[in-house]
Short mmCIF file of C-alpha atoms and ligand atoms in Angstrom, two decimals:
data_model
loop_
_atom_site.label_atom_id
_atom_site.label_comp_id
_atom_site.label_asym_id
_atom_site.label_seq_id
_atom_site.Cartn_x
_atom_site.Cartn_y
_atom_site.Cartn_z
CA MET V 1 45.76 -49.05 -187.14
CA GLY V 2 45.47 -48.03 -190.74
CA MET V 3 45.49 -44.95 -192.90
CA ARG V 4 44.10 -41.94 -191.38
CA ILE V 5 41.21 -40.38 -193.39
CA ARG V 6 40.49 -36.71 -192.72
CA LEU V 7 37.61 -34.75 -194.16
CA GLY V 8 37.51 -31.12 -194.83
CA PRO V 9 36.82 -28.31 -197.17
CA ASP V 10 40.01 -29.24 -199.39
CA GLY V 11 38.72 -32.74 -199.93
CA VAL V 12 39.42 -36.17 -198.57
CA HIS V 13 42.81 -36.24 -197.09
CA LEU V 14 44.61 -39.72 -196.72
CA PHE V 15 47.59 -39.96 -194.41
CA ASP V 16 49.90 -42.86 -193.66
CA ARG V 17 51.99 -42.15 -190.56
CA GLN V 18 54.46 -44.97 -191.33
CA SER V 19 55.55 -43.67 -194.71
CA GLY V 20 54.50 -39.95 -194.34
CA LEU V 21 52.48 -40.40 -197.40
CA ASN V 22 49.71 -37.65 -197.91
CA VAL V 23 47.11 -38.06 -200.68
CA LEU V 24 44.48 -35.32 -201.16
CA LEU V 25 41.46 -36.40 -203.16
CA ASP V 26 40.03 -32.90 -204.01
CA GLU V 27 37.50 -33.78 -206.48
CA VAL V 28 35.39 -34.63 -203.78
CA THR V 29 34.01 -31.87 -201.16
CA PRO V 30 32.68 -33.60 -198.15
CA PRO V 31 29.60 -32.07 -196.47
CA GLU V 32 30.58 -29.42 -193.68
CA HIS V 33 29.19 -31.54 -191.00
CA ALA V 34 31.53 -34.29 -191.63
CA TRP V 35 34.88 -32.12 -191.55
CA SER V 36 37.18 -32.94 -189.05
CA ALA V 37 37.19 -30.54 -186.03
CA ALA V 38 40.73 -30.84 -184.73
CA PRO V 39 43.86 -29.15 -186.35
CA ARG V 40 45.91 -31.19 -188.64
CA GLN V 41 49.01 -30.72 -186.48
CA VAL V 42 49.28 -30.19 -182.76
CA SER V 43 52.53 -29.39 -181.23
CA ILE V 44 52.76 -30.03 -177.51
CA ALA V 45 55.38 -28.76 -175.15
CA VAL V 46 55.40 -31.56 -172.43
CA THR V 47 57.80 -29.70 -170.24
CA ASN V 48 59.67 -26.43 -170.13
CA ALA V 49 62.88 -27.91 -168.81
CA CYS V 50 65.90 -27.96 -170.74
CA ASP V 51 69.54 -28.86 -169.98
CA LEU V 52 70.91 -26.47 -172.75
CA ALA V 53 70.70 -22.61 -172.69
CA CYS V 54 70.52 -21.44 -176.42
CA SER V 55 70.51 -17.60 -176.78
CA PHE V 56 67.56 -17.72 -179.21
CA CYS V 57 65.44 -20.10 -177.14
CA TYR V 58 61.79 -19.10 -177.07
CA ALA V 59 60.71 -21.80 -174.58
CA PRO V 60 59.24 -20.27 -171.42
CA LYS V 61 61.58 -20.32 -168.49
CA GLN V 62 59.15 -20.93 -165.54
CA PRO V 63 59.06 -24.61 -164.53
CA ALA V 64 55.99 -26.47 -165.94
CA ARG V 65 55.22 -30.03 -167.26
CA LEU V 66 52.13 -31.73 -168.29
CA ALA V 67 50.37 -34.21 -166.08
CA VAL V 68 50.41 -37.39 -168.07
CA ASP V 69 46.76 -38.40 -167.34
CA ARG V 70 45.47 -35.13 -168.87
CA LEU V 71 48.00 -35.49 -171.67
CA LEU V 72 46.72 -39.06 -172.60
CA ARG V 73 43.16 -37.77 -172.56
CA TRP V 74 44.00 -35.11 -174.99
CA VAL V 75 45.76 -37.46 -177.18
CA ASP V 76 42.49 -39.60 -177.42
CA GLU V 77 40.36 -36.40 -177.97
CA LEU V 78 42.65 -35.19 -180.93
CA ASP V 79 42.72 -38.58 -182.48
CA ARG V 80 38.76 -38.87 -182.37
CA ALA V 81 38.47 -35.32 -183.66
CA GLY V 82 40.73 -36.18 -186.84
CA ALA V 83 44.04 -34.74 -185.99
CA LEU V 84 46.81 -36.21 -188.27
CA GLY V 85 49.81 -35.79 -185.86
CA LEU V 86 51.33 -34.77 -182.71
CA GLY V 87 54.69 -33.06 -182.40
CA PHE V 88 56.28 -33.32 -178.77
CA GLY V 89 58.77 -30.65 -177.79
CA GLY V 90 59.51 -28.40 -174.90
CA GLY V 91 62.07 -27.55 -173.51
CA GLU V 92 63.57 -30.81 -174.24
CA PRO V 93 61.08 -33.54 -174.42
CA THR V 94 63.46 -36.29 -173.54
CA LEU V 95 63.62 -34.76 -169.95
CA TYR V 96 59.84 -35.55 -169.54
CA ARG V 97 59.95 -39.03 -167.85
CA HIS V 98 56.51 -40.09 -169.22
CA LEU V 99 57.55 -39.49 -172.88
CA PRO V 100 58.05 -43.11 -173.70
CA GLU V 101 54.69 -44.08 -172.24
CA VAL V 102 52.88 -41.33 -174.03
CA CYS V 103 54.44 -42.09 -177.60
CA ALA V 104 53.73 -45.82 -176.94
CA TYR V 105 50.06 -45.06 -176.11
CA ALA V 106 49.49 -42.92 -179.24
CA ALA V 107 51.16 -45.77 -181.42
CA GLU V 108 48.96 -48.37 -180.06
CA ASN V 109 45.77 -46.67 -179.53
CA THR V 110 45.47 -43.93 -182.13
CA ASP V 111 46.21 -43.39 -185.86
CA LEU V 112 48.21 -40.14 -184.93
CA ALA V 113 51.67 -39.71 -186.33
CA VAL V 114 54.11 -38.94 -183.43
CA THR V 115 57.02 -36.63 -184.10
CA MET V 116 59.34 -34.82 -181.60
CA THR V 117 62.02 -32.04 -181.77
CA THR V 118 65.02 -32.66 -179.57
CA HIS V 119 68.58 -31.35 -179.19
CA GLY V 120 69.56 -35.10 -179.36
CA HIS V 121 72.08 -35.28 -176.56
CA ARG V 122 70.03 -37.56 -174.34
CA TRP V 123 69.48 -40.34 -176.83
CA ASN V 124 71.07 -43.41 -175.66
CA ALA V 125 70.40 -47.07 -176.12
CA ASP V 126 67.94 -47.13 -173.23
CA LEU V 127 65.85 -44.25 -174.56
CA VAL V 128 66.10 -45.66 -178.17
CA SER V 129 64.66 -49.02 -177.07
CA ARG V 130 61.72 -47.35 -175.24
CA LEU V 131 60.81 -45.02 -178.23
CA ARG V 132 61.53 -47.45 -180.97
CA GLY V 133 58.33 -48.27 -183.05
CA ALA V 134 56.44 -45.52 -181.38
CA VAL V 135 57.89 -42.33 -183.04
CA ASN V 136 57.35 -41.76 -186.69
CA PHE V 137 59.85 -38.95 -187.06
CA VAL V 138 62.59 -37.21 -185.03
CA ARG V 139 63.52 -33.65 -185.63
CA VAL V 140 67.07 -32.64 -184.33
CA SER V 141 67.90 -29.06 -183.73
CA VAL V 142 71.17 -28.25 -185.43
CA ASP V 143 71.89 -24.66 -186.21
CA GLY V 144 75.56 -24.75 -187.10
CA VAL V 145 78.60 -26.84 -187.32
CA GLY V 146 81.92 -27.28 -185.43
CA SER V 147 82.59 -24.12 -183.27
CA THR V 148 79.31 -22.37 -184.29
CA TYR V 149 77.30 -25.44 -182.94
CA GLU V 150 79.54 -25.55 -179.87
CA ARG V 151 79.16 -21.72 -179.14
CA ILE V 152 75.32 -21.92 -179.58
CA ARG V 153 74.56 -25.15 -177.85
CA GLY V 154 77.31 -25.37 -175.38
CA ARG V 155 77.96 -29.13 -176.27
CA ARG V 156 80.72 -30.60 -178.22
CA PHE V 157 79.97 -31.07 -181.95
CA ALA V 158 81.51 -34.51 -181.87
CA GLN V 159 78.74 -35.63 -179.35
CA LEU V 160 76.31 -34.39 -181.70
CA ARG V 161 77.68 -36.50 -184.47
CA VAL V 162 77.31 -39.60 -182.12
CA ALA V 163 73.79 -38.59 -181.27
CA LEU V 164 72.77 -38.22 -184.98
CA ASP V 165 74.28 -41.88 -185.72
CA THR V 166 72.23 -43.15 -182.70
CA ILE V 167 68.92 -41.62 -183.89
CA ALA V 168 69.49 -42.34 -187.49
CA ALA V 169 69.93 -46.12 -186.65
CA ASP V 170 66.45 -46.54 -185.65
CA PHE V 171 64.24 -43.56 -186.76
CA GLN V 172 63.34 -41.63 -189.72
CA TRP V 173 64.71 -38.08 -188.97
CA GLY V 174 65.30 -34.50 -190.15
CA MET V 175 67.31 -31.69 -189.05
CA ASN V 176 65.81 -28.18 -187.91
CA ALA V 177 68.05 -25.26 -188.34
CA VAL V 178 67.29 -21.76 -186.96
CA VAL V 179 68.66 -19.38 -189.43
CA ASN V 180 70.06 -16.01 -188.23
CA GLU V 181 73.08 -13.92 -188.56
CA ASP V 182 75.18 -16.38 -186.61
CA THR V 183 74.21 -19.42 -188.45
CA VAL V 184 73.47 -18.42 -192.09
CA ASP V 185 77.07 -18.91 -193.23
CA ASP V 186 77.04 -22.49 -191.94
CA LEU V 187 74.12 -23.64 -194.24
CA ASP V 188 76.35 -25.51 -196.75
CA ALA V 189 77.84 -27.40 -194.06
CA ILE V 190 74.68 -27.96 -192.19
CA ALA V 191 73.13 -29.42 -195.29
CA ALA V 192 76.27 -31.61 -195.79
CA LEU V 193 75.96 -32.74 -192.22
CA ALA V 194 72.30 -33.67 -192.80
CA ALA V 195 73.27 -35.65 -195.83
CA GLU V 196 76.12 -37.43 -194.34
CA HIS V 197 73.90 -38.68 -191.44
CA GLY V 198 71.08 -39.71 -193.62
CA ALA V 199 68.46 -36.99 -192.65
CA SER V 200 65.39 -36.97 -194.94
CA GLU V 201 64.54 -33.25 -194.52
CA LEU V 202 66.30 -29.99 -193.62
CA LEU V 203 63.71 -27.74 -192.07
CA LEU V 204 64.87 -23.95 -192.30
CA LEU V 205 63.62 -21.67 -189.57
CA PRO V 206 64.28 -18.07 -189.93
CA GLU V 207 64.83 -16.82 -186.32
CA GLN V 208 61.50 -15.49 -184.76
CA PRO V 209 61.68 -12.30 -182.58
CA THR V 210 61.07 -12.92 -178.89
CA ALA V 211 61.22 -10.81 -175.78
CA GLY V 212 64.85 -11.30 -175.68
CA ALA V 213 66.06 -11.22 -179.29
CA PRO V 214 65.04 -9.23 -182.29
CA GLY V 215 64.69 -12.36 -184.86
CA VAL V 216 66.44 -12.61 -188.10
CA LYS V 217 67.46 -9.56 -190.18
CA GLN V 218 66.07 -8.82 -193.66
CA ALA V 219 69.65 -9.06 -195.19
CA THR V 220 70.13 -12.56 -193.75
CA LEU V 221 66.63 -13.60 -195.05
CA HIS V 222 67.78 -12.50 -198.61
CA THR V 223 70.98 -14.49 -198.24
CA LEU V 224 68.84 -17.51 -197.04
CA GLU V 225 66.47 -17.16 -200.12
CA ARG V 226 69.63 -16.97 -202.51
CA TRP V 227 70.89 -20.14 -200.86
CA VAL V 228 67.63 -21.98 -201.17
CA LEU V 229 67.67 -21.00 -204.99
CA THR V 230 71.00 -22.60 -205.61
CA TYR V 231 70.85 -25.46 -203.28
CA PRO V 232 72.12 -28.62 -205.09
CA GLY V 233 71.91 -31.09 -202.20
CA PRO V 234 70.12 -34.39 -201.73
CA VAL V 235 68.39 -33.64 -198.62
CA ARG V 236 64.73 -32.27 -199.20
CA LEU V 237 64.27 -28.68 -197.95
CA ALA V 238 61.27 -27.39 -195.89
CA THR V 239 60.39 -24.22 -194.05
CA SER V 240 57.96 -22.88 -191.66
CA ALA V 241 54.65 -21.48 -192.85
CA ASP V 242 55.54 -17.86 -192.19
CA ALA V 243 58.90 -18.02 -194.07
CA ALA V 244 58.27 -17.74 -197.84
CA LEU V 245 61.37 -19.22 -199.18
CA GLY V 246 60.12 -21.05 -202.26
CA VAL V 247 60.40 -24.50 -200.56
CA PRO V 248 57.64 -26.61 -199.30
CA ILE V 249 56.11 -25.77 -195.91
CA ALA V 250 54.92 -28.11 -193.20
CA ASP V 251 51.35 -26.93 -193.76
CA ALA V 252 51.02 -27.59 -197.49
CA LEU V 253 47.21 -27.34 -197.61
CA PRO V 254 45.19 -24.22 -197.85
CA SER V 255 43.62 -23.00 -194.55
CA GLU V 256 40.54 -25.16 -193.74
CA LEU V 257 37.59 -22.76 -192.96
CA GLY V 258 36.83 -22.43 -189.31
CA VAL V 259 39.36 -25.21 -188.27
CA ARG V 260 42.90 -24.52 -187.26
CA SER V 261 45.43 -26.30 -189.33
CA TYR V 262 47.91 -26.07 -186.52
CA ALA V 263 47.82 -25.45 -182.72
CA HIS V 264 50.26 -25.37 -179.87
CA ILE V 265 49.81 -26.64 -176.33
CA ASP V 266 52.22 -25.17 -173.89
CA ALA V 267 53.54 -27.08 -170.80
CA SER V 268 51.39 -25.38 -168.47
CA GLY V 269 48.19 -26.70 -170.44
CA THR V 270 47.24 -23.63 -172.49
CA ALA V 271 46.24 -23.99 -176.07
CA ARG V 272 47.74 -21.33 -178.49
CA ALA V 273 47.76 -20.50 -182.12
CA SER V 274 51.53 -21.01 -182.16
CA SER V 275 54.28 -21.42 -179.67
CA TYR V 276 54.86 -17.59 -180.12
CA ALA V 277 51.34 -16.60 -179.57
CA PRO V 278 51.23 -14.21 -176.56
CA SER V 279 47.81 -15.40 -175.26
CA GLY V 280 45.81 -18.61 -175.46
CA VAL V 281 43.08 -20.66 -173.86
CA ARG V 282 43.73 -22.78 -170.65
CA ILE V 283 42.57 -26.32 -171.28
CA GLY V 284 39.99 -27.08 -168.66
CA GLU V 285 38.10 -30.22 -167.63
CA ASP V 286 35.88 -29.99 -170.80
CA GLY V 287 38.95 -30.98 -172.76
CA VAL V 288 41.33 -29.77 -175.58
CA MET V 289 38.78 -29.63 -178.35
CA ALA V 290 36.55 -27.19 -176.22
CA ALA V 291 39.66 -24.87 -175.73
CA LEU V 292 40.75 -24.97 -179.44
CA LYS V 293 37.12 -24.11 -180.22
CA GLN V 294 37.24 -21.14 -177.91
CA LEU V 295 40.60 -20.14 -179.41
CA ALA V 296 39.21 -20.00 -182.85
CA GLN V 297 36.20 -18.05 -181.55
CA MET V 298 38.54 -15.46 -179.89
CA GLU V 299 40.58 -15.14 -183.24
CA THR V 300 37.27 -14.48 -185.37
CA ALA V 301 35.77 -12.18 -182.75
S1 SF4 F 401 67.96 -26.88 -176.92
FE1 SF4 F 401 65.95 -26.05 -177.44
S2 SF4 F 401 64.74 -25.86 -175.63
FE2 SF4 F 401 66.84 -26.16 -175.04
S3 SF4 F 401 67.62 -24.02 -174.81
FE3 SF4 F 401 68.09 -24.69 -176.78
S4 SF4 F 401 66.38 -24.02 -178.00
FE4 SF4 F 401 65.74 -23.89 -175.96
#
């Protein structure tokens, strides 16, 4: 499998999943009929199960997990329709027993980049050996250090350090940090931890409002913006598309007309605009692309 070529209104997008290299040839505008129909990135919650209980968790709490045969069909479909990458999450994706099989399938049969977001505590030698070579980037959720981490995640911070070393030995990885009133004062220490364990990116995620939590306060967002401005560290910063912090966002290209740049599939098999979106389209026998098309039509109606 080689470099992915994706055509769209922005031009010709070349993407190499091994290195993460993106090249946009914007001197060329491909004809509309040739534009890729799939979102660039699709996050997939493979299971709602998680063995932690973080207060700001937005993962649905009713039990659900994706059937592996459906999931593999969607992987094929998204690959054929020009998606660049899949991001597996949950819940905790390592609790999904088919995860190694699905990642290996994507690595061997598609050009899709495979990433996943994990709390890290289930990564042992056996899991590493089954995921090695099949996962292009691992995102580890770390929102504080020391006692802040232990209070939020309910796991020992020392165990997290072991997990980070285990992951860093075999995978490119980055740290995801939910920023709120509880974690904002730990930002220096989080960045230092990321650097110490060899992370290549620190993704800052201002806490989103959910049914059970109000989300980050404005004053905390200002503190975060000031921190970003004076950040001297070696680890690259990134943020989510909806948090204008003056650092690169995961979706760096302008929106492609009529094509979602991002979509989320939840563990019950519903396609949504994002994991926070209150409604979506159930993926039926006609496949994931049909559901995404219907989702786009609902949004423009
Ligand atoms: S580790 Fe992630 S999925 Fe699990 S409870 Fe915490 S936020 Fe939710």
